[in-house]
Amino acid sequence: GWVNSAAAGKAVQKNITINMMDENGKIAASWTISNASVLKNVKSSNQDSSGKIMYESIEVMHQGISRVK
């Protein structure tokens, strides 16, 4: 997928949206990022009892960012 494209050496550009949710699960703020490609993807080595990843960090380069909400 798009996130794994950097690890494969194929930087794929894509328009993306980042949504910040409030405590009720509703969108509190939203940003659109133009022509983003992944530079770095870091997943924590800590896992909960079900084996799910605790957090993930994605660093992207882009050609513009604008706040939508």
N, CA, C and O atoms as a DFTB+ gen file, in Angstrom:
276 C
 N C O
     1  1       0.801      -1.177       0.000
     2  2       0.000       0.000       0.000
     3  2       0.861       1.264       0.000
     4  3       2.086       1.202      -0.096
     5  1       0.206       2.378       0.107
     6  2       0.867       3.678       0.051
     7  2       1.907       3.838       1.143
     8  3       3.010       4.312       0.868
     9  1       1.588       3.455       2.384
    10  2       2.521       3.621       3.502
    11  2       3.767       2.776       3.302
    12  3       4.870       3.221       3.619
    13  1       3.614       1.582       2.789
    14  2       4.756       0.679       2.593
    15  2       5.549       0.981       1.331
    16  3       6.584       0.358       1.096
    17  1       5.091       1.915       0.517
    18  2       5.789       2.222      -0.739
    19  2       7.195       2.758      -0.493
    20  3       8.098       2.489      -1.285
    21  1       7.398       3.505       0.579
    22  2       8.731       4.046       0.883
    23  2       9.708       2.929       1.208
    24  3      10.857       2.969       0.768
    25  1       9.274       1.939       1.968
    26  2      10.137       0.810       2.326
    27  2      10.527       0.014       1.087
    28  3      11.603      -0.583       1.039
    29  1       9.654       0.006       0.088
    30  2       9.926      -0.713      -1.155
    31  2      10.747       0.128      -2.129
    32  3      11.066      -0.329      -3.227
    33  1      11.094       1.362      -1.731
    34  2      11.885       2.235      -2.591
    35  2      11.080       2.911      -3.684
    36  3      11.655       3.418      -4.647
    37  1       9.779       2.928      -3.558
    38  2       8.899       3.543      -4.556
    39  2       8.059       4.623      -3.881
    40  3       6.973       4.333      -3.378
    41  1       8.535       5.836      -3.863
    42  2       7.796       6.930      -3.234
    43  2       6.605       7.296      -4.109
    44  3       6.764       7.903      -5.168
    45  1       5.425       6.924      -3.662
    46  2       4.188       7.198      -4.392
    47  2       3.530       8.438      -3.794
    48  3       3.343       8.520      -2.580
    49  1       3.179       9.406      -4.646
    50  2       2.511      10.612      -4.179
    51  2       1.004      10.410      -4.179
    52  3       0.438       9.798      -5.085
    53  1       0.361      10.950      -3.122
    54  2      -1.071      10.792      -2.979
    55  2      -1.606      11.968      -2.174
    56  3      -0.932      12.452      -1.265
    57  1      -2.805      12.431      -2.495
    58  2      -3.478      13.435      -1.673
    59  2      -4.107      12.709      -0.491
    60  3      -4.796      11.705      -0.670
    61  1      -3.869      13.217       0.725
    62  2      -4.384      12.554       1.922
    63  2      -5.115      13.551       2.817
    64  3      -4.948      14.763       2.678
    65  1      -5.917      13.036       3.723
    66  2      -6.620      13.842       4.713
    67  2      -6.283      13.311       6.097
    68  3      -6.283      12.101       6.322
    69  1      -5.996      14.223       7.026
    70  2      -5.765      13.865       8.420
    71  2      -6.906      14.441       9.233
    72  3      -7.181      15.639       9.172
    73  1      -7.567      13.588       9.992
    74  2      -8.669      14.020      10.854
    75  2      -8.263      13.875      12.311
    76  3      -7.747      12.832      12.713
    77  1      -8.493      14.918      13.108
    78  2      -8.302      14.853      14.553
    79  2      -9.685      14.672      15.167
    80  3     -10.596      15.465      14.924
    81  1      -9.828      13.615      15.966
    82  2     -11.123      13.291      16.549
    83  2     -11.243      13.839      17.973
    84  3     -10.249      13.951      18.690
    85  1     -12.464      14.177      18.370
    86  2     -12.694      14.593      19.756
    87  2     -12.990      13.354      20.605
    88  3     -12.958      12.228      20.106
    89  1     -13.276      13.570      21.874
    90  2     -13.498      12.454      22.796
    91  2     -14.751      11.646      22.479
    92  3     -14.919      10.541      22.995
    93  1     -15.630      12.182      21.637
    94  2     -16.852      11.482      21.231
    95  2     -16.708      10.788      19.877
    96  3     -17.664      10.200      19.372
    97  1     -15.509      10.856      19.289
    98  2     -15.274      10.207      18.011
    99  2     -15.705      11.017      16.802
   100  3     -15.765      10.491      15.691
   101  1     -16.009      12.301      17.011
   102  2     -16.390      13.176      15.896
   103  2     -15.180      13.986      15.446
   104  3     -14.280      14.260      16.240
   105  1     -15.159      14.366      14.180
   106  2     -14.048      15.127      13.635
   107  2     -14.031      16.527      14.244
   108  3     -14.997      17.279      14.119
   109  1     -12.914      16.871      14.907
   110  2     -12.757      18.190      15.522
   111  2     -11.962      19.124      14.611
   112  3     -12.178      20.335      14.621
   113  1     -11.053      18.568      13.834
   114  2     -10.242      19.343      12.893
   115  2      -9.832      18.420      11.754
   116  3      -9.740      17.205      11.929
   117  1      -9.585      19.008      10.584
   118  2      -9.245      18.210       9.417
   119  2      -8.288      18.985       8.520
   120  3      -8.448      20.190       8.328
   121  1      -7.286      18.288       7.966
   122  2      -6.303      18.881       7.064
   123  2      -6.200      18.041       5.806
   124  3      -6.255      16.813       5.866
   125  1      -6.051      18.704       4.661
   126  2      -5.794      18.031       3.399
   127  2      -4.341      18.286       3.021
   128  3      -3.869      19.422       3.062
   129  1      -3.640      17.225       2.656
   130  2      -2.226      17.316       2.297
   131  2      -2.070      16.898       0.843
   132  3      -2.486      15.805       0.456
   133  1      -1.465      17.777       0.033
   134  2      -1.335      17.549      -1.403
   135  2      -0.029      16.840      -1.763
   136  3       1.041      17.181      -1.259
   137  1      -0.142      15.857      -2.638
   138  2       1.007      15.135      -3.191
   139  2       1.964      14.646      -2.100
   140  3       3.170      14.884      -2.170
   141  1       1.425      13.972      -1.110
   142  2       2.228      13.457      -0.002
   143  2       2.847      12.118      -0.369
   144  3       2.217      11.289      -1.026
   145  1       4.080      11.917       0.058
   146  2       4.722      10.608      -0.065
   147  2       5.414      10.297       1.257
   148  3       5.901      11.200       1.937
   149  1       5.455       9.033       1.611
   150  2       5.976       8.592       2.897
   151  2       7.499       8.645       2.900
   152  3       8.156       8.115       2.004
   153  1       8.053       9.301       3.933
   154  2       9.507       9.308       4.148
   155  2       9.910       8.259       5.173
   156  3      10.931       7.587       5.029
   157  1       9.087       8.131       6.210
   158  2       9.431       7.253       7.322
   159  2       8.151       6.738       7.972
   160  3       7.185       7.484       8.134
   161  1       8.150       5.462       8.342
   162  2       7.021       4.844       9.024
   163  2       7.567       4.067      10.218
   164  3       8.339       3.124      10.044
   165  1       7.171       4.458      11.429
   166  2       7.675       3.821      12.653
   167  2       6.506       3.249      13.436
   168  3       5.532       3.948      13.715
   169  1       6.607       1.985      13.785
   170  2       5.606       1.332      14.632
   171  2       6.273       0.980      15.951
   172  3       7.443       0.599      15.981
   173  1       5.525       1.107      17.040
   174  2       6.107       0.797      18.343
   175  2       6.351      -0.699      18.472
   176  3       5.662      -1.513      17.859
   177  1       7.333      -1.038      19.272
   178  2       7.597      -2.445      19.525
   179  2       6.762      -2.940      20.695
   180  3       6.692      -4.142      20.953
   181  1       6.130      -2.014      21.401
   182  2       5.251      -2.399      22.515
   183  2       3.919      -2.875      21.964
   184  3       3.367      -2.259      21.053
   185  1       3.406      -3.949      22.500
   186  2       2.119      -4.474      22.069
   187  2       1.238      -4.722      23.277
   188  3       1.727      -5.032      24.364
   189  1      -0.074      -4.582      23.078
   190  2      -0.986      -4.903      24.173
   191  2      -1.224      -6.411      24.194
   192  3      -0.627      -7.140      23.401
   193  1      -2.071      -6.877      25.073
   194  2      -2.286      -8.315      25.244
   195  2      -2.856      -9.001      24.002
   196  3      -2.694     -10.211      23.841
   197  1      -3.518      -8.251      23.125
   198  2      -4.067      -8.849      21.911
   199  2      -3.056      -8.845      20.770
   200  3      -3.343      -9.360      19.689
   201  1      -1.873      -8.267      20.998
   202  2      -0.841      -8.228      19.967
   203  2      -0.965      -7.052      19.028
   204  3      -0.220      -6.972      18.051
   205  1      -1.884      -6.131      19.291
   206  2      -2.058      -4.959      18.428
   207  2      -0.955      -3.939      18.690
   208  3      -0.478      -3.803      19.817
   209  1      -0.556      -3.228      17.644
   210  2       0.456      -2.178      17.766
   211  2      -0.112      -1.026      18.581
   212  3      -1.254      -0.617      18.373
   213  1       0.684      -0.505      19.508
   214  2       0.231       0.568      20.385
   215  2       0.193       1.924      19.673
   216  3      -0.723       2.710      19.912
   217  1       1.169       2.214      18.802
   218  2       1.142       3.471      18.062
   219  2       1.906       3.324      16.759
   220  3       2.682       2.388      16.568
   221  1       1.667       4.267      15.879
   222  2       2.365       4.312      14.599
   223  2       2.618       5.773      14.255
   224  3       1.756       6.624      14.475
   225  1       3.784       6.061      13.722
   226  2       4.151       7.411      13.320
   227  2       4.536       7.381      11.847
   228  3       5.344       6.555      11.424
   229  1       3.956       8.284      11.074
   230  2       4.256       8.360       9.642
   231  2       4.761       9.766       9.337
   232  3       4.082      10.752       9.622
   233  1       5.954       9.854       8.757
   234  2       6.534      11.132       8.348
   235  2       6.390      11.241       6.833
   236  3       6.792      10.343       6.094
   237  1       5.806      12.363       6.378
   238  2       5.574      12.535       4.942
   239  2       6.206      13.831       4.444
   240  3       6.388      14.785       5.199
   241  1       6.536      13.840       3.154
   242  2       6.875      15.102       2.492
   243  2       5.682      15.413       1.600
   244  3       4.983      14.507       1.147
   245  1       5.453      16.703       1.350
   246  2       4.251      17.078       0.602
   247  2       4.475      18.380      -0.145
   248  3       5.511      19.031      -0.007
   249  1       3.470      18.745      -0.946
   250  2       3.534      19.984      -1.719
   251  2       2.465      20.976      -1.289
   252  3       2.103      21.874      -2.049
   253  1       1.964      20.816      -0.085
   254  2       0.990      21.773       0.430
   255  2       0.067      21.144       1.445
   256  3      -0.292      19.971       1.346
   257  1      -0.312      21.945       2.426
   258  2      -1.240      21.500       3.463
   259  2      -2.239      22.626       3.730
   260  3      -1.868      23.797       3.810
   261  1      -3.507      22.252       3.864
   262  2      -4.523      23.260       4.168
   263  2      -5.513      22.691       5.179
   264  3      -5.881      21.517       5.128
   265  1      -5.931      23.557       6.097
   266  2      -6.913      23.146       7.098
   267  2      -8.298      23.240       6.483
   268  3      -8.684      24.274       5.940
   269  1      -9.035      22.150       6.578
   270  2     -10.366      22.078       6.004
   271  2     -11.418      22.420       7.043
   272  3     -12.412      23.078       6.736
   273  1     -11.198      21.968       8.285
   274  2     -12.174      22.210       9.360
   275  2     -11.447      22.654      10.607
   276  3     -12.080      22.910      11.632
